[in-house]
XYZ file of C-alpha atoms in Angstrom:
584
model
C 78.178 49.738 200.085
C 80.874 47.234 201.065
C 84.233 48.114 202.533
C 86.223 47.240 199.385
C 84.299 49.738 197.251
C 84.582 52.299 199.974
C 88.329 51.924 200.288
C 88.768 52.192 196.521
C 87.248 55.657 196.705
C 89.400 56.896 199.552
C 92.400 57.815 197.392
C 90.303 59.903 195.016
C 88.579 61.590 197.911
C 91.882 62.590 199.516
C 92.646 64.707 196.482
C 89.411 66.683 196.772
C 89.134 66.611 200.541
C 89.870 70.303 200.882
C 86.719 71.370 199.055
C 84.778 72.058 202.262
C 83.208 75.528 202.455
C 85.589 77.867 204.259
C 87.177 81.250 203.566
C 90.106 81.603 201.143
C 93.232 80.102 202.621
C 96.754 81.257 203.135
C 98.210 80.411 199.770
C 95.789 82.802 198.061
C 97.859 85.656 199.524
C 101.027 84.302 197.897
C 100.566 84.697 194.126
C 104.126 83.475 193.537
C 103.268 80.126 195.073
C 99.846 79.005 193.835
C 98.028 76.160 195.526
C 98.904 73.646 192.839
C 102.603 74.088 193.528
C 102.112 73.153 197.177
C 100.139 70.084 196.140
C 102.832 69.067 193.677
C 105.524 69.588 196.304
C 103.565 67.424 198.739
C 103.185 64.621 196.207
C 106.861 64.847 195.263
C 107.855 64.729 198.924
C 105.684 61.664 199.559
C 107.155 59.970 196.487
C 110.655 60.641 197.831
C 109.672 59.215 201.228
C 108.346 56.035 199.604
C 111.562 55.713 197.605
C 113.741 56.095 200.702
C 111.589 53.621 202.623
C 111.876 51.074 199.814
C 115.674 51.211 199.813
C 116.166 51.242 203.584
C 113.454 48.956 204.967
C 115.922 46.100 205.470
C 118.090 48.255 207.717
C 115.711 47.905 210.666
C 115.850 45.145 213.250
C 113.155 42.790 214.461
C 111.584 44.319 217.551
C 111.135 42.520 220.859
C 107.375 42.252 220.380
C 107.265 40.894 216.851
C 107.795 37.248 217.728
C 104.862 37.063 220.142
C 102.674 39.211 217.904
C 103.348 36.949 214.938
C 102.422 33.884 216.983
C 99.239 35.595 218.149
C 98.296 36.131 214.509
C 98.861 32.441 213.838
C 96.558 31.566 216.740
C 93.806 33.817 215.379
C 94.010 32.133 211.984
C 94.026 28.682 213.617
C 90.951 29.645 215.638
C 88.937 30.431 212.524
C 90.333 27.557 210.446
C 89.335 25.080 213.158
C 85.766 26.299 213.180
C 86.273 28.057 216.558
C 87.453 24.830 218.253
C 91.119 25.716 218.841
C 90.901 28.283 221.615
C 94.574 28.843 222.385
C 94.088 32.393 221.170
C 92.311 33.149 224.459
C 95.061 31.749 226.680
C 98.233 32.983 224.993
C 99.531 35.292 227.706
C 97.068 38.185 227.646
C 97.423 39.187 224.035
C 93.720 38.438 223.684
C 93.241 41.997 224.972
C 94.498 43.230 221.593
C 93.353 42.846 218.049
C 95.629 40.990 215.644
C 94.629 42.572 212.332
C 98.147 43.557 211.309
C 99.594 40.178 212.276
C 96.948 38.235 210.337
C 97.430 40.354 207.210
C 101.226 39.994 207.447
C 100.943 36.203 207.727
C 98.627 35.997 204.716
C 100.899 38.209 202.636
C 103.955 36.220 203.687
C 102.334 32.977 202.590
C 100.991 34.459 199.362
C 104.352 35.922 198.316
C 106.609 33.278 199.911
C 108.664 35.960 201.646
C 110.263 36.187 205.059
C 107.474 37.091 207.435
C 109.514 39.732 209.254
C 110.421 41.473 206.006
C 106.741 41.486 205.101
C 105.877 42.927 208.497
C 108.399 45.728 208.134
C 107.338 46.675 204.611
C 103.673 46.598 205.573
C 104.307 48.636 208.712
C 106.353 51.203 206.785
C 103.612 51.603 204.201
C 101.009 52.197 206.889
C 103.372 54.787 208.355
C 103.610 56.562 204.999
C 99.817 56.394 204.735
C 99.598 58.064 208.144
C 101.871 60.839 206.889
C 99.752 61.322 203.767
C 96.520 61.392 205.746
C 97.938 63.881 208.230
C 98.835 66.166 205.340
C 95.435 65.693 203.733
C 93.741 66.613 207.002
C 95.770 69.817 207.318
C 95.018 70.621 203.676
C 91.303 70.233 204.280
C 91.488 72.718 207.157
C 93.901 75.408 206.006
C 94.823 74.720 202.396
C 97.635 73.073 200.416
C 100.486 74.914 202.130
C 99.344 73.657 205.521
C 99.112 70.174 204.027
C 102.718 70.339 202.831
C 103.969 71.548 206.210
C 102.070 68.820 208.091
C 103.428 66.156 205.739
C 106.987 67.311 206.299
C 106.467 67.726 210.053
C 105.310 64.156 210.637
C 107.937 62.649 208.331
C 110.778 64.455 210.081
C 109.559 63.524 213.540
C 112.021 60.814 214.542
C 109.560 59.304 217.003
C 107.292 58.566 214.011
C 109.725 57.829 211.201
C 112.009 55.693 213.344
C 109.037 53.633 214.515
C 107.546 53.155 211.045
C 109.427 49.968 210.257
C 109.081 47.710 213.287
C 106.506 49.168 215.683
C 103.976 46.890 214.071
C 101.092 47.664 216.377
C 101.722 51.299 217.309
C 102.154 52.684 213.779
C 99.288 50.835 212.016
C 96.982 51.822 214.875
C 98.094 55.453 214.707
C 97.631 55.490 210.926
C 94.113 54.065 211.229
C 93.276 56.692 213.854
C 94.639 59.404 211.566
C 92.510 58.190 208.646
C 89.425 58.062 210.827
C 90.203 61.595 212.022
C 90.214 62.888 208.455
C 86.782 61.468 207.789
C 85.488 62.543 211.173
C 86.262 66.137 210.218
C 84.424 65.646 206.942
C 81.464 64.191 208.806
C 81.455 67.023 211.319
C 81.075 69.599 208.549
C 78.011 67.794 207.275
C 76.219 67.293 210.598
C 73.432 66.552 211.277
C 73.136 64.780 207.880
C 76.544 63.384 206.870
C 77.067 61.576 203.590
C 76.706 57.809 203.731
C 80.074 57.336 202.048
C 81.901 59.280 204.754
C 80.026 57.446 207.505
C 80.961 54.046 206.066
C 84.642 54.964 205.586
C 84.785 56.284 209.125
C 83.260 53.005 210.322
C 85.781 50.944 208.346
C 88.739 52.863 209.743
C 87.322 52.702 213.268
C 86.974 48.920 212.840
C 90.587 48.705 211.674
C 91.760 50.724 214.683
C 89.757 48.525 217.068
C 91.155 45.470 215.298
C 94.547 46.591 216.572
C 93.896 48.200 219.949
C 90.958 48.927 222.192
C 92.123 52.546 222.259
C 90.172 52.785 219.001
C 87.106 53.368 221.179
C 88.414 56.912 221.529
C 87.136 57.580 218.021
C 83.556 57.363 219.240
C 84.402 59.697 222.099
C 85.797 62.104 219.506
C 82.603 61.706 217.517
C 80.613 62.802 220.554
C 82.922 65.787 221.005
C 82.457 66.705 217.351
C 78.677 66.746 217.758
C 78.988 68.975 220.836
C 81.428 71.357 219.114
C 79.176 71.650 216.060
C 75.944 72.264 217.966
C 74.236 75.352 216.474
C 75.049 78.145 218.954
C 72.044 80.380 218.270
C 69.366 77.694 218.406
C 67.062 76.685 221.238
C 67.763 73.779 223.570
C 65.168 71.729 221.730
C 66.812 72.449 218.381
C 70.189 71.453 219.755
C 68.845 68.197 221.117
C 67.277 67.482 217.735
C 70.633 68.247 216.057
C 72.495 65.891 218.396
C 69.910 63.124 218.121
C 69.782 63.286 214.334
C 73.585 63.325 214.153
C 73.836 60.207 216.322
C 71.160 58.454 214.278
C 72.914 59.228 211.001
C 76.250 58.078 212.419
C 74.944 54.753 213.736
C 75.867 52.852 210.529
C 79.520 53.500 211.407
C 79.134 51.248 214.443
C 77.481 48.577 212.308
C 80.450 48.649 209.939
C 83.155 48.857 212.623
C 81.915 46.038 214.847
C 82.305 43.049 212.472
C 85.718 44.300 211.332
C 86.789 44.507 214.948
C 85.640 41.025 215.964
C 87.197 39.414 212.881
C 90.616 40.606 214.016
C 89.899 40.413 217.736
C 88.117 37.138 218.623
C 87.937 37.925 222.350
C 85.862 41.026 221.573
C 83.181 38.775 220.088
C 82.696 36.843 223.344
C 80.896 39.743 225.023
C 79.674 43.151 223.804
C 81.471 44.792 226.734
C 84.821 43.098 226.181
C 86.326 45.990 224.166
C 85.606 48.311 227.099
C 86.958 45.735 229.564
C 90.106 45.480 227.476
C 90.545 49.247 227.574
C 90.344 49.405 231.356
C 92.469 46.265 231.821
C 95.560 48.150 230.655
C 95.438 50.441 233.679
C 95.920 47.392 235.922
C 98.911 45.837 234.164
C 101.866 45.156 236.451
C 105.091 43.777 234.987
C 108.706 43.922 236.079
C 109.559 46.404 233.350
C 111.636 49.433 234.174
C 111.951 52.720 232.362
C 114.059 55.841 232.749
C 112.859 59.414 233.062
C 115.070 62.413 233.896
C 117.853 60.078 234.979
C 115.739 58.119 237.435
C 114.616 54.504 237.053
C 110.934 53.697 237.575
C 108.822 50.573 237.491
C 106.203 50.832 234.748
C 103.395 51.100 237.310
C 105.068 53.919 239.233
C 106.080 56.402 236.557
C 105.261 60.064 237.249
C 101.983 61.417 235.916
C 103.942 63.674 233.574
C 105.872 60.728 232.095
C 104.064 60.535 228.739
C 103.536 64.308 228.264
C 107.156 64.799 229.288
C 108.416 62.401 226.631
C 106.261 64.098 224.007
C 107.765 67.424 225.008
C 111.358 66.254 224.559
C 110.885 63.919 221.590
C 108.835 66.008 219.157
C 110.747 68.620 217.105
C 110.371 72.079 218.587
C 109.214 73.574 215.284
C 106.336 71.085 215.202
C 105.409 71.846 218.788
C 105.517 75.569 218.080
C 103.237 75.196 215.060
C 100.720 73.102 216.995
C 100.778 75.622 219.856
C 100.110 78.451 217.410
C 97.105 76.589 216.032
C 95.704 76.107 219.528
C 96.362 79.760 220.394
C 94.397 80.794 217.301
C 91.280 79.534 219.073
C 91.451 82.551 221.383
C 93.577 84.973 219.342
C 92.884 85.124 215.648
C 94.825 87.903 213.874
C 94.006 86.417 210.464
C 90.253 85.996 210.578
C 89.221 82.409 209.975
C 85.887 80.751 209.475
C 83.938 79.169 212.278
C 84.333 75.736 210.686
C 88.120 75.951 210.721
C 88.222 77.003 214.365
C 85.918 74.134 215.294
C 88.201 71.688 213.514
C 91.259 73.034 215.304
C 89.386 72.679 218.596
C 88.482 69.071 217.806
C 92.050 68.170 216.821
C 93.329 69.805 219.989
C 91.008 67.633 222.053
C 92.280 64.534 220.237
C 95.743 65.324 221.564
C 94.945 66.657 225.020
C 92.217 64.207 226.050
C 94.248 60.942 225.956
C 97.223 62.642 227.584
C 95.010 64.051 230.328
C 93.392 60.654 230.904
C 96.798 58.988 231.197
C 97.923 61.575 233.729
C 94.706 61.549 235.757
C 94.300 57.766 235.835
C 98.048 57.404 236.431
C 98.206 54.357 234.202
C 101.340 52.258 233.652
C 103.781 53.379 231.003
C 107.200 52.512 229.641
C 109.276 52.812 226.460
C 108.736 56.555 226.438
C 105.839 57.759 224.296
C 105.533 54.575 222.239
C 101.968 53.792 223.270
C 100.866 57.333 222.390
C 102.218 57.594 218.866
C 98.612 58.032 217.717
C 98.662 61.658 218.915
C 101.478 62.537 216.489
C 99.395 62.765 213.265
C 96.868 65.247 214.714
C 99.741 67.163 216.281
C 101.524 67.380 212.917
C 98.247 68.467 211.331
C 97.922 71.279 213.859
C 101.556 72.219 213.205
C 100.788 72.604 209.518
C 97.741 74.743 210.282
C 99.525 76.850 212.898
C 102.637 77.550 210.840
C 100.505 78.352 207.811
C 98.511 80.797 209.960
C 101.778 82.361 211.132
C 102.912 82.955 207.566
C 99.527 84.508 206.804
C 99.718 86.829 209.790
C 103.216 87.964 208.848
C 102.137 88.517 205.233
C 99.492 91.089 206.169
C 99.959 94.583 204.683
C 102.651 96.532 206.485
C 104.536 93.427 207.658
C 107.662 92.175 205.927
C 108.552 89.250 208.152
C 106.956 86.443 206.156
C 110.096 85.562 204.122
C 112.201 85.482 207.288
C 109.651 83.287 209.068
C 109.519 80.937 206.079
C 113.312 80.695 206.120
C 113.272 79.811 209.833
C 110.645 77.111 209.275
C 112.557 75.612 206.357
C 115.864 75.722 208.235
C 114.298 74.039 211.266
C 112.896 71.181 209.228
C 116.154 70.856 207.301
C 118.035 70.535 210.579
C 115.650 67.799 211.711
C 116.140 65.959 208.429
C 119.925 66.110 208.718
C 119.737 64.732 212.253
C 117.600 61.793 211.114
C 120.067 61.007 208.315
C 122.914 60.976 210.821
C 120.940 58.707 213.156
C 119.860 56.209 210.482
C 118.596 53.577 211.080
C 118.014 54.703 214.654
C 115.832 57.713 213.924
C 113.738 56.675 216.904
C 116.550 57.922 219.154
C 115.999 61.573 218.241
C 115.514 64.024 221.094
C 115.055 67.758 220.753
C 117.108 70.625 222.143
C 115.170 70.776 225.423
C 117.371 67.936 226.701
C 120.365 68.562 224.456
C 119.467 66.068 221.751
C 120.671 62.464 221.883
C 123.857 63.320 223.840
C 121.755 64.997 226.540
C 119.323 62.077 226.703
C 122.076 59.465 227.054
C 121.569 57.376 230.209
C 118.831 59.779 231.343
C 115.913 58.700 229.133
C 114.821 55.580 227.265
C 116.815 55.111 224.082
C 117.211 51.813 222.195
C 114.530 49.982 224.201
C 114.086 47.273 221.558
C 117.795 46.874 220.774
C 117.353 47.966 217.167
C 121.123 48.267 217.039
C 121.523 44.497 217.459
C 122.159 43.719 213.757
C 124.921 46.318 213.562
C 126.416 45.080 216.835
C 126.347 41.488 215.545
C 128.023 42.619 212.340
C 130.823 44.209 214.331
C 131.178 41.097 216.501
C 131.387 38.876 213.419
C 134.058 41.120 211.906
C 136.027 40.963 215.161
C 135.813 37.160 215.344
C 136.885 36.761 211.714
C 139.823 39.157 212.012
C 141.027 38.759 215.588
C 140.041 35.325 216.869
C 142.506 32.644 215.713
C 141.239 29.543 213.928
C 142.857 26.144 214.458
C 142.505 24.383 211.101
C 143.286 20.999 212.678
C 140.207 21.049 214.893
C 136.497 21.498 214.326
C 135.323 25.144 214.231
C 135.105 26.732 217.643
C 131.568 27.686 218.643
C 131.166 30.637 220.977
C 128.207 31.505 223.162
C 126.931 35.074 222.853
C 124.974 36.596 225.734
C 122.518 39.146 224.402
C 120.608 41.799 226.274
C 117.653 41.363 223.934
C 115.371 38.867 222.228
C 116.380 35.805 220.252
C 114.426 36.302 216.956
C 116.437 39.403 216.106
C 119.699 37.604 216.884
C 118.895 34.516 214.823
C 117.717 36.682 211.951
C 120.922 38.751 211.923
C 123.808 36.402 212.714
C 125.609 34.861 209.734
C 128.760 33.389 211.318
C 128.204 29.755 212.391
C 130.807 30.140 215.136
C 128.497 32.483 217.041
C 125.421 31.076 218.735
C 122.770 32.477 220.994
C 123.667 32.080 224.683
C 123.768 28.311 225.263
C 125.778 28.082 228.466
C 124.200 26.915 231.695
C 124.638 30.411 233.100
C 124.375 33.695 231.260
C 127.670 35.023 232.585
C 129.560 32.016 231.205
C 129.232 33.189 227.592
C 132.400 34.202 225.757
C 130.901 37.321 224.148
C 128.330 39.879 225.208
C 126.370 42.415 223.154
C 124.005 44.899 224.737
C 122.488 48.339 224.216
C 123.217 51.143 226.628
C 119.463 51.364 227.241
C 118.821 51.142 230.997
C 122.588 50.517 231.398
C 122.142 46.964 230.149
C 125.694 47.093 228.791
C 126.918 47.080 232.387
C 125.301 43.741 233.237
C 128.435 41.794 232.226
C 132.079 42.812 232.202
C 134.452 42.255 229.332
C 136.879 43.940 226.976
C 135.018 46.381 224.739
C 135.970 45.401 221.204
C 133.345 47.340 219.250
C 130.578 49.831 219.751
C 127.603 51.187 217.823
C 127.579 54.978 217.886
C 125.501 57.858 216.563
C 126.215 61.548 217.116
C 129.139 60.523 219.315
C 126.845 58.602 221.683
C 127.398 54.852 222.259
C 124.163 53.002 221.548
C 125.474 49.454 222.014
C 128.662 47.675 223.059
C 130.318 44.432 222.008
C 132.447 42.764 224.696
C 134.965 39.929 224.551
C 134.673 37.959 227.802
C 137.000 35.051 227.039
C 139.671 36.276 229.414
C 137.084 36.400 232.193
C 135.355 33.123 231.451
C 138.606 31.165 231.019
C 136.946 27.957 229.976
C 137.562 25.761 226.925
C 135.312 26.784 224.074
C 132.896 24.330 222.537
C 134.068 22.428 219.467
C 130.765 20.876 218.575
C 127.207 21.891 218.091
C 125.874 23.551 221.255
C 122.850 22.233 223.112
C 119.451 23.765 222.598
C 119.703 27.410 223.622
C 117.729 28.725 226.519
C 114.629 30.530 225.378
C 114.259 33.185 228.057
C 115.672 36.634 227.252
C 119.077 37.312 228.654
C 118.919 40.940 229.701
C 116.921 42.123 232.658
C 117.116 45.895 232.159
C 115.703 46.241 228.671
C 112.085 46.262 227.590
C 111.390 42.657 226.680
C 108.625 40.841 224.868
C 105.739 40.885 227.294
C 101.992 40.738 226.788
C 101.609 44.452 227.550
C 102.211 46.004 224.168
């Protein structure tokens, strides 16, 4: 069975994925809300998400990494088109340690549809993000029923760390979505051990290959597979029977490796040079050392020296508290189970819990480098949202037992919590990625204490405000050629060139950065303080300044250029913002 036929069956299978043998689920206790209503609500919610994404996708800026990632995709295509003779793909920085599947697909689609490549990237990334939401809901549905599926779908959508990243985190989100899809089919496989269906094995292999075609972290899926076999070992059997179970399970799962490997090497040429290269790539990340700084609890750290609790700490303050509470309830149900559940469901909750805790524990124990908050660990959000759906559904079940009248109140609290999260994201748009929960006082409490706009997503809005200021406040001498001003930017050039529309404003072209007449910068890592100037505009959300626009002409005091500027310098201007570097 080839991958195309397999993928065509995935959508149909998601609808029936909850048919695994397990006891009646929560919604059976709620005759006023039959299962079909929850399914319809989930589909309607997903349709609304797709509609919102379609109308707002152009609101999001080009990220710092997209330029280098796009070029890496071009090098991969050139490598294959040249018959493996052009080997620049192996020397372009150290991006060879990553797969370029997303970048290659985006380039092909851009050429096929004759569209701007960055618009294609953002639409494609957003659609993979929506797919991750759908799969997370489907996984929760398969464990605890349609109501859990609806809750998980809402939980992941209203997590600003996920939704805000869906449009321009073009490696993190596709990878996380592939991991989420593979997780769904891993749970299906686990129920069938030691003789899983060939279809499920092949789909799992395809999704594992896609994940590995983006990041070597995809190897975690095979670790999870091993954990699944251990968790599903028959408890009452002899040691010999258990060994037979494990051996047969591994044998039946081996086709997944056969499917995943060619998909991986197609998108990741370096992985094909040696069978051990994917593992080498995984361990290489722990040795990365770049002059990138990050902020945690008001203190600045180099990426190699962040505290061990850096990533778990960011998860704790970025994920909505209602989602964390639901996931915690699901984990607690492993040891305290007031609403009796089947063994299969408890095993699945245990496996999902390990998918969250294991990578976080490894990061803390190895003390690997980290920056940009929890960006590199977005792949733990779908299983966490799935657990939230299961846990909150269990809570409603427990409160609906005879003699208890708290279920309506609990449902109202859950709905109000998610509604509050949704309102916050609307107010932050298009900077949903700046959402912080109440543990740090939201965005106002995180200001200048934690990483915020690390990719200067607010650049297009800041440029718009600068252009309005120049049009309205900067005089024009009609007797002379148009005055061209140099703009120093604490960010990357592709986003600037893609956003600016006023010919009088050009990317920093002076011999020195501090000679530019205007300056725009995010408040991330206090980059706005790098250059002085009169603040003429600011980008704000929830009363918090995200970026500043400064007029520096009174400081510079030099005659402006009246002709086309020389070729602009290519290096990024700012030094305190996460820039485009090989470590993704």
